[in-house]
Amino acid sequence: MPTASAPPITARLRAAGCVFAEHEAGLLLAAAAGDADDFRVLVERRIAGEPLEHVVGWAEFRGMRIAVGPGVFVPRPRTEALVARAIDLVRDVSRPIVVDLCCGSGALGAVIARDVAGVQLHASDVDPVAVEYARRNVEPLGGRAYVGDMDAALPPAVRGRVDLLVANVPYVPTSDIALLPCEARDHEPRSALDGGADGLDLARDVAEIAPAWLKRGGHVLVEVTPEQAPMLTGVFEWAGLTTSVCTEGDLAATIVIGTRPA
């Protein structure tokens, strides 16, 4: 049986840039279920630069294991702030209808469905690979996931009835993609990272479609950078939404919230 703390393994992981080499070795060992050959394969994948979450098959997000894999965006701890705010907004709503747009792995919707009773969850993404993972994450919680561009695949029956729309759209400007860590740049879909010239291309699309799906008093939440927040606030207001900006210093998170007037 392989040993997670074997010096050659931890030394190789550390040399490859894995700061928490012993911890990662333990996770890789657990993922291999004690099989020595599988363990070696997983170690080699990690040393080659593949994200740890892709190698072990899951990412921890707000205390929940989210299934992920090669070619799927890994949810970031920063986005836990958006989810926390979203949960606060619908916690007391009876059977809230929630949409996780551009859902990727479905992490946001899955955690909301776990933490808020009676959620009716619909998740959508243009990437079929991502949606397969989203289904694994949301269907056990009663959610549904669809393949479609933006809102194209959402069920018409929820139009104008959505209490909460969350959208963790890409917001990295195209010119900054090359500056991202190689784990993201080389192993996650470019479509999940590239937000266009100023990073707000897809956020503008969300602002355009959200009012038609939200019920009166419903909310849409989008994560951006502090520098992008004023511009997106203006876009939301142009779309007829009232706006606020929420910041979470510990997670370095900035969330723009739009609300359809009651």
mmCIF file of C-alpha atoms in Angstrom:
data_model
loop_
_atom_site.group_PDB
_atom_site.id
_atom_site.type_symbol
_atom_site.label_atom_id
_atom_site.label_comp_id
_atom_site.label_asym_id
_atom_site.label_seq_id
_atom_site.Cartn_x
_atom_site.Cartn_y
_atom_site.Cartn_z
ATOM 1 C CA MET A 1 0.000 0.000 0.000
ATOM 2 C CA PRO A 2 1.394 3.431 -0.883
ATOM 3 C CA THR A 3 2.204 5.863 1.893
ATOM 4 C CA ALA A 4 1.023 9.437 1.559
ATOM 5 C CA SER A 5 3.861 10.807 3.636
ATOM 6 C CA ALA A 6 6.618 8.967 1.793
ATOM 7 C CA PRO A 7 9.434 11.532 1.405
ATOM 8 C CA PRO A 8 9.959 10.923 -2.345
ATOM 9 C CA ILE A 9 6.286 11.649 -3.056
ATOM 10 C CA THR A 10 5.986 14.758 -0.915
ATOM 11 C CA ALA A 11 9.344 16.014 -2.151
ATOM 12 C CA ARG A 12 8.280 15.618 -5.774
ATOM 13 C CA LEU A 13 4.968 17.370 -5.128
ATOM 14 C CA ARG A 14 6.719 20.196 -3.311
ATOM 15 C CA ALA A 15 9.260 20.539 -6.122
ATOM 16 C CA ALA A 16 6.344 20.813 -8.556
ATOM 17 C CA GLY A 17 5.045 23.822 -6.619
ATOM 18 C CA CYS A 18 2.548 22.133 -4.287
ATOM 19 C CA VAL A 19 2.869 24.191 -1.117
ATOM 20 C CA PHE A 20 0.836 21.763 0.999
ATOM 21 C CA ALA A 21 2.531 18.668 -0.391
ATOM 22 C CA GLU A 22 1.832 16.308 2.510
ATOM 23 C CA HIS A 23 -1.846 17.287 2.609
ATOM 24 C CA GLU A 24 -2.175 16.844 -1.147
ATOM 25 C CA ALA A 25 -0.453 13.470 -0.961
ATOM 26 C CA GLY A 26 -3.049 12.366 1.572
ATOM 27 C CA LEU A 27 -5.911 13.471 -0.685
ATOM 28 C CA LEU A 28 -4.361 11.694 -3.658
ATOM 29 C CA LEU A 29 -3.962 8.529 -1.600
ATOM 30 C CA ALA A 30 -7.604 8.664 -0.535
ATOM 31 C CA ALA A 31 -8.691 9.182 -4.142
ATOM 32 C CA ALA A 32 -6.682 6.116 -5.166
ATOM 33 C CA ALA A 33 -8.424 4.062 -2.471
ATOM 34 C CA GLY A 34 -5.098 2.530 -1.515
ATOM 35 C CA ASP A 35 -4.297 1.224 -5.011
ATOM 36 C CA ALA A 36 -0.565 1.763 -5.583
ATOM 37 C CA ASP A 37 -0.796 1.999 -9.370
ATOM 38 C CA ASP A 38 -3.698 4.455 -9.262
ATOM 39 C CA PHE A 39 -1.837 6.492 -6.655
ATOM 40 C CA ARG A 40 1.199 6.805 -8.910
ATOM 41 C CA VAL A 41 -0.976 7.910 -11.826
ATOM 42 C CA LEU A 42 -2.692 10.550 -9.724
ATOM 43 C CA VAL A 43 0.621 11.841 -8.399
ATOM 44 C CA GLU A 44 1.997 12.137 -11.938
ATOM 45 C CA ARG A 45 -1.094 14.037 -13.070
ATOM 46 C CA ARG A 46 -0.700 16.473 -10.198
ATOM 47 C CA ILE A 47 3.032 16.934 -10.806
ATOM 48 C CA ALA A 48 2.248 17.648 -14.461
ATOM 49 C CA GLY A 49 0.233 20.671 -13.284
ATOM 50 C CA GLU A 50 -3.331 19.391 -13.388
ATOM 51 C CA PRO A 51 -5.503 21.045 -10.719
ATOM 52 C CA LEU A 52 -5.713 18.949 -7.561
ATOM 53 C CA GLU A 53 -9.516 19.136 -7.719
ATOM 54 C CA HIS A 54 -9.556 17.626 -11.195
ATOM 55 C CA VAL A 55 -7.207 14.867 -10.100
ATOM 56 C CA VAL A 56 -9.167 13.813 -7.005
ATOM 57 C CA GLY A 57 -12.550 14.471 -8.634
ATOM 58 C CA TRP A 58 -14.009 17.026 -6.240
ATOM 59 C CA ALA A 59 -13.662 20.541 -4.860
ATOM 60 C CA GLU A 60 -14.721 21.696 -1.424
ATOM 61 C CA PHE A 61 -17.107 24.626 -1.629
ATOM 62 C CA ARG A 62 -18.799 26.019 1.456
ATOM 63 C CA GLY A 63 -18.329 22.687 3.211
ATOM 64 C CA MET A 64 -19.754 20.630 0.351
ATOM 65 C CA ARG A 65 -17.905 18.255 -1.957
ATOM 66 C CA ILE A 66 -18.619 19.358 -5.513
ATOM 67 C CA ALA A 67 -17.875 16.864 -8.288
ATOM 68 C CA VAL A 68 -15.489 18.312 -10.882
ATOM 69 C CA GLY A 69 -13.125 16.919 -13.471
ATOM 70 C CA PRO A 70 -10.919 17.739 -16.460
ATOM 71 C CA GLY A 71 -12.318 20.578 -18.544
ATOM 72 C CA VAL A 72 -14.582 21.945 -15.810
ATOM 73 C CA PHE A 73 -14.193 25.233 -13.921
ATOM 74 C CA VAL A 74 -13.227 24.706 -10.273
ATOM 75 C CA PRO A 75 -15.383 26.833 -7.911
ATOM 76 C CA ARG A 76 -13.297 29.380 -6.000
ATOM 77 C CA PRO A 77 -13.510 30.052 -2.253
ATOM 78 C CA ARG A 78 -14.144 33.739 -3.052
ATOM 79 C CA THR A 79 -17.504 32.843 -4.549
ATOM 80 C CA GLU A 80 -18.688 31.460 -1.209
ATOM 81 C CA ALA A 81 -19.446 35.092 -0.317
ATOM 82 C CA LEU A 82 -21.939 35.352 -3.189
ATOM 83 C CA VAL A 83 -23.627 32.143 -2.081
ATOM 84 C CA ALA A 84 -23.839 33.320 1.535
ATOM 85 C CA ARG A 85 -25.525 36.546 0.444
ATOM 86 C CA ALA A 86 -27.863 34.659 -1.889
ATOM 87 C CA ILE A 87 -28.935 32.324 0.913
ATOM 88 C CA ASP A 88 -29.707 35.294 3.152
ATOM 89 C CA LEU A 89 -31.989 36.738 0.474
ATOM 90 C CA VAL A 90 -34.195 33.643 0.086
ATOM 91 C CA ARG A 91 -33.871 31.833 3.404
ATOM 92 C CA ASP A 92 -37.367 32.920 4.498
ATOM 93 C CA VAL A 93 -39.048 32.542 1.106
ATOM 94 C CA SER A 94 -41.435 29.596 0.803
ATOM 95 C CA ARG A 95 -40.288 27.189 -1.929
ATOM 96 C CA PRO A 96 -38.090 29.743 -3.710
ATOM 97 C CA ILE A 97 -37.342 29.315 -7.390
ATOM 98 C CA VAL A 98 -33.591 29.607 -7.927
ATOM 99 C CA VAL A 99 -31.659 29.750 -11.211
ATOM 100 C CA ASP A 100 -27.919 29.051 -11.386
ATOM 101 C CA LEU A 101 -27.025 30.583 -14.759
ATOM 102 C CA CYS A 102 -23.704 29.741 -16.475
ATOM 103 C CA CYS A 103 -23.611 27.147 -13.728
ATOM 104 C CA GLY A 104 -20.420 25.240 -14.538
ATOM 105 C CA SER A 105 -20.322 22.422 -11.979
ATOM 106 C CA GLY A 106 -23.514 23.706 -10.380
ATOM 107 C CA ALA A 107 -21.705 24.495 -7.130
ATOM 108 C CA LEU A 108 -23.651 27.677 -6.344
ATOM 109 C CA GLY A 109 -27.060 26.165 -6.885
ATOM 110 C CA ALA A 110 -26.157 22.941 -5.066
ATOM 111 C CA VAL A 111 -25.125 24.747 -1.886
ATOM 112 C CA ILE A 112 -28.204 26.990 -1.983
ATOM 113 C CA ALA A 113 -30.429 23.928 -2.406
ATOM 114 C CA ARG A 114 -28.656 22.213 0.485
ATOM 115 C CA ASP A 115 -29.050 25.174 2.841
ATOM 116 C CA VAL A 116 -32.507 26.560 1.962
ATOM 117 C CA ALA A 117 -35.578 24.403 2.467
ATOM 118 C CA GLY A 118 -37.850 23.733 -0.492
ATOM 119 C CA VAL A 119 -35.669 25.271 -3.217
ATOM 120 C CA GLN A 120 -36.809 24.668 -6.785
ATOM 121 C CA LEU A 121 -33.451 24.762 -8.563
ATOM 122 C CA HIS A 122 -32.747 25.143 -12.273
ATOM 123 C CA ALA A 123 -29.141 25.257 -13.527
ATOM 124 C CA SER A 124 -27.955 25.958 -17.058
ATOM 125 C CA ASP A 125 -24.671 26.116 -18.952
ATOM 126 C CA VAL A 126 -23.626 26.124 -22.594
ATOM 127 C CA ASP A 127 -20.928 23.472 -21.974
ATOM 128 C CA PRO A 128 -22.270 19.873 -22.052
ATOM 129 C CA VAL A 129 -19.274 18.612 -20.062
ATOM 130 C CA ALA A 130 -19.965 21.082 -17.269
ATOM 131 C CA VAL A 131 -23.659 20.210 -17.250
ATOM 132 C CA GLU A 132 -22.886 16.525 -16.758
ATOM 133 C CA TYR A 133 -21.048 17.463 -13.569
ATOM 134 C CA ALA A 134 -23.783 19.913 -12.604
ATOM 135 C CA ARG A 135 -26.335 17.120 -12.821
ATOM 136 C CA ARG A 136 -24.248 15.003 -10.468
ATOM 137 C CA ASN A 137 -24.197 17.880 -7.995
ATOM 138 C CA VAL A 138 -27.741 19.249 -8.176
ATOM 139 C CA GLU A 139 -29.971 16.300 -9.014
ATOM 140 C CA PRO A 140 -29.477 14.558 -5.632
ATOM 141 C CA LEU A 141 -30.836 17.792 -4.118
ATOM 142 C CA GLY A 142 -33.877 17.868 -6.386
ATOM 143 C CA GLY A 143 -32.404 20.300 -8.939
ATOM 144 C CA ARG A 144 -32.413 20.159 -12.722
ATOM 145 C CA ALA A 145 -29.553 21.058 -15.073
ATOM 146 C CA TYR A 146 -29.856 21.935 -18.759
ATOM 147 C CA VAL A 147 -27.509 22.474 -21.701
ATOM 148 C CA GLY A 148 -28.099 25.828 -23.378
ATOM 149 C CA ASP A 149 -26.661 29.253 -24.068
ATOM 150 C CA MET A 150 -27.495 31.617 -21.180
ATOM 151 C CA ASP A 151 -31.275 31.293 -20.554
ATOM 152 C CA ALA A 152 -32.190 29.420 -23.760
ATOM 153 C CA ALA A 153 -32.774 26.072 -22.040
ATOM 154 C CA LEU A 154 -34.559 27.298 -18.916
ATOM 155 C CA PRO A 155 -38.151 26.066 -18.581
ATOM 156 C CA PRO A 156 -40.594 28.746 -19.765
ATOM 157 C CA ALA A 157 -42.831 27.972 -16.788
ATOM 158 C CA VAL A 158 -40.493 29.808 -14.387
ATOM 159 C CA ARG A 159 -40.233 32.964 -16.495
ATOM 160 C CA GLY A 160 -41.201 35.951 -14.372
ATOM 161 C CA ARG A 161 -41.321 33.770 -11.222
ATOM 162 C CA VAL A 162 -37.658 33.461 -10.207
ATOM 163 C CA ASP A 163 -36.841 34.567 -6.667
ATOM 164 C CA LEU A 164 -33.071 34.357 -7.093
ATOM 165 C CA LEU A 165 -30.752 34.231 -10.094
ATOM 166 C CA VAL A 166 -27.050 33.636 -9.401
ATOM 167 C CA ALA A 167 -24.476 33.855 -12.176
ATOM 168 C CA ASN A 168 -20.781 33.232 -11.597
ATOM 169 C CA VAL A 169 -19.906 34.384 -15.104
ATOM 170 C CA PRO A 170 -16.284 34.814 -16.244
ATOM 171 C CA TYR A 171 -15.000 38.327 -15.532
ATOM 172 C CA VAL A 172 -11.281 38.175 -16.351
ATOM 173 C CA PRO A 173 -10.456 40.630 -19.174
ATOM 174 C CA THR A 174 -9.103 38.869 -22.254
ATOM 175 C CA SER A 175 -5.744 40.633 -21.947
ATOM 176 C CA ASP A 176 -5.300 39.224 -18.422
ATOM 177 C CA ILE A 177 -5.893 35.560 -19.238
ATOM 178 C CA ALA A 178 -2.173 35.016 -19.753
ATOM 179 C CA LEU A 179 -1.556 36.191 -16.177
ATOM 180 C CA LEU A 180 -3.724 33.500 -14.601
ATOM 181 C CA PRO A 181 -2.098 30.542 -12.804
ATOM 182 C CA CYS A 182 -1.348 27.718 -15.204
ATOM 183 C CA GLU A 183 -3.778 25.418 -13.376
ATOM 184 C CA ALA A 184 -6.615 27.653 -14.528
ATOM 185 C CA ARG A 185 -5.162 28.877 -17.811
ATOM 186 C CA ASP A 186 -4.183 25.433 -19.120
ATOM 187 C CA HIS A 187 -6.812 23.167 -17.584
ATOM 188 C CA GLU A 188 -10.101 25.066 -17.323
ATOM 189 C CA PRO A 189 -12.296 26.044 -20.281
ATOM 190 C CA ARG A 190 -11.382 29.431 -21.696
ATOM 191 C CA SER A 191 -15.102 30.148 -21.938
ATOM 192 C CA ALA A 192 -15.279 29.924 -18.131
ATOM 193 C CA LEU A 193 -12.463 32.451 -17.666
ATOM 194 C CA ASP A 194 -12.574 35.034 -20.461
ATOM 195 C CA GLY A 195 -14.990 37.893 -19.860
ATOM 196 C CA GLY A 196 -14.101 39.881 -22.962
ATOM 197 C CA ALA A 197 -12.286 43.186 -23.350
ATOM 198 C CA ASP A 198 -13.319 44.629 -19.971
ATOM 199 C CA GLY A 199 -14.376 41.360 -18.363
ATOM 200 C CA LEU A 200 -18.088 42.171 -18.371
ATOM 201 C CA ASP A 201 -19.372 40.713 -21.634
ATOM 202 C CA LEU A 202 -21.391 37.912 -20.039
ATOM 203 C CA ALA A 203 -22.372 40.023 -17.041
ATOM 204 C CA ARG A 204 -24.060 42.420 -19.488
ATOM 205 C CA ASP A 205 -25.917 39.469 -21.010
ATOM 206 C CA VAL A 206 -27.131 38.484 -17.538
ATOM 207 C CA ALA A 207 -28.336 42.042 -16.905
ATOM 208 C CA GLU A 208 -30.248 42.004 -20.190
ATOM 209 C CA ILE A 209 -32.126 38.767 -19.558
ATOM 210 C CA ALA A 210 -32.553 38.788 -15.766
ATOM 211 C CA PRO A 211 -35.547 41.158 -15.508
ATOM 212 C CA ALA A 212 -37.696 38.889 -17.669
ATOM 213 C CA TRP A 213 -37.052 35.888 -15.412
ATOM 214 C CA LEU A 214 -37.188 37.552 -11.999
ATOM 215 C CA LYS A 215 -40.442 38.010 -10.170
ATOM 216 C CA ARG A 216 -41.101 41.420 -8.644
ATOM 217 C CA GLY A 217 -38.714 41.732 -5.713
ATOM 218 C CA GLY A 218 -36.497 38.952 -7.091
ATOM 219 C CA HIS A 219 -32.720 39.285 -7.072
ATOM 220 C CA VAL A 220 -29.791 38.629 -9.414
ATOM 221 C CA LEU A 221 -26.234 38.327 -8.040
ATOM 222 C CA VAL A 222 -23.003 38.520 -10.048
ATOM 223 C CA GLU A 223 -19.402 38.441 -8.800
ATOM 224 C CA VAL A 224 -16.958 41.009 -10.226
ATOM 225 C CA THR A 225 -13.818 42.914 -9.249
ATOM 226 C CA PRO A 226 -14.063 46.134 -7.206
ATOM 227 C CA GLU A 227 -13.029 48.095 -10.292
ATOM 228 C CA GLN A 228 -15.791 46.526 -12.412
ATOM 229 C CA ALA A 229 -18.572 47.023 -9.858
ATOM 230 C CA PRO A 230 -19.487 50.642 -10.732
ATOM 231 C CA MET A 231 -19.785 49.812 -14.423
ATOM 232 C CA LEU A 232 -21.927 46.726 -13.826
ATOM 233 C CA THR A 233 -24.094 48.655 -11.388
ATOM 234 C CA GLY A 234 -24.818 51.107 -14.190
ATOM 235 C CA VAL A 235 -25.677 48.260 -16.557
ATOM 236 C CA PHE A 236 -28.084 46.755 -14.034
ATOM 237 C CA GLU A 237 -29.761 50.128 -13.474
ATOM 238 C CA TRP A 238 -30.094 50.637 -17.232
ATOM 239 C CA ALA A 239 -31.900 47.277 -17.319
ATOM 240 C CA GLY A 240 -34.407 48.578 -14.774
ATOM 241 C CA LEU A 241 -33.005 46.919 -11.655
ATOM 242 C CA THR A 242 -32.308 48.603 -8.347
ATOM 243 C CA THR A 243 -28.765 47.849 -7.245
ATOM 244 C CA SER A 244 -26.443 47.385 -4.318
ATOM 245 C CA VAL A 245 -22.851 46.232 -3.949
ATOM 246 C CA CYS A 246 -21.761 43.774 -1.290
ATOM 247 C CA THR A 247 -18.101 43.282 -0.351
ATOM 248 C CA GLU A 248 -16.520 40.575 1.764
ATOM 249 C CA GLY A 249 -13.040 41.555 2.830
ATOM 250 C CA ASP A 250 -11.931 38.170 4.175
ATOM 251 C CA LEU A 251 -12.661 36.531 0.829
ATOM 252 C CA ALA A 252 -11.756 39.571 -1.301
ATOM 253 C CA ALA A 253 -15.169 39.280 -2.925
ATOM 254 C CA THR A 254 -17.307 41.930 -4.615
ATOM 255 C CA ILE A 255 -20.915 41.130 -5.540
ATOM 256 C CA VAL A 256 -23.299 43.294 -7.530
ATOM 257 C CA ILE A 257 -26.929 42.676 -6.614
ATOM 258 C CA GLY A 258 -29.793 43.713 -8.845
ATOM 259 C CA THR A 259 -33.415 43.631 -7.683
ATOM 260 C CA ARG A 260 -36.524 43.832 -9.849
ATOM 261 C CA PRO A 261 -38.673 46.576 -8.347
ATOM 262 C CA ALA A 262 -41.731 45.327 -6.455
#
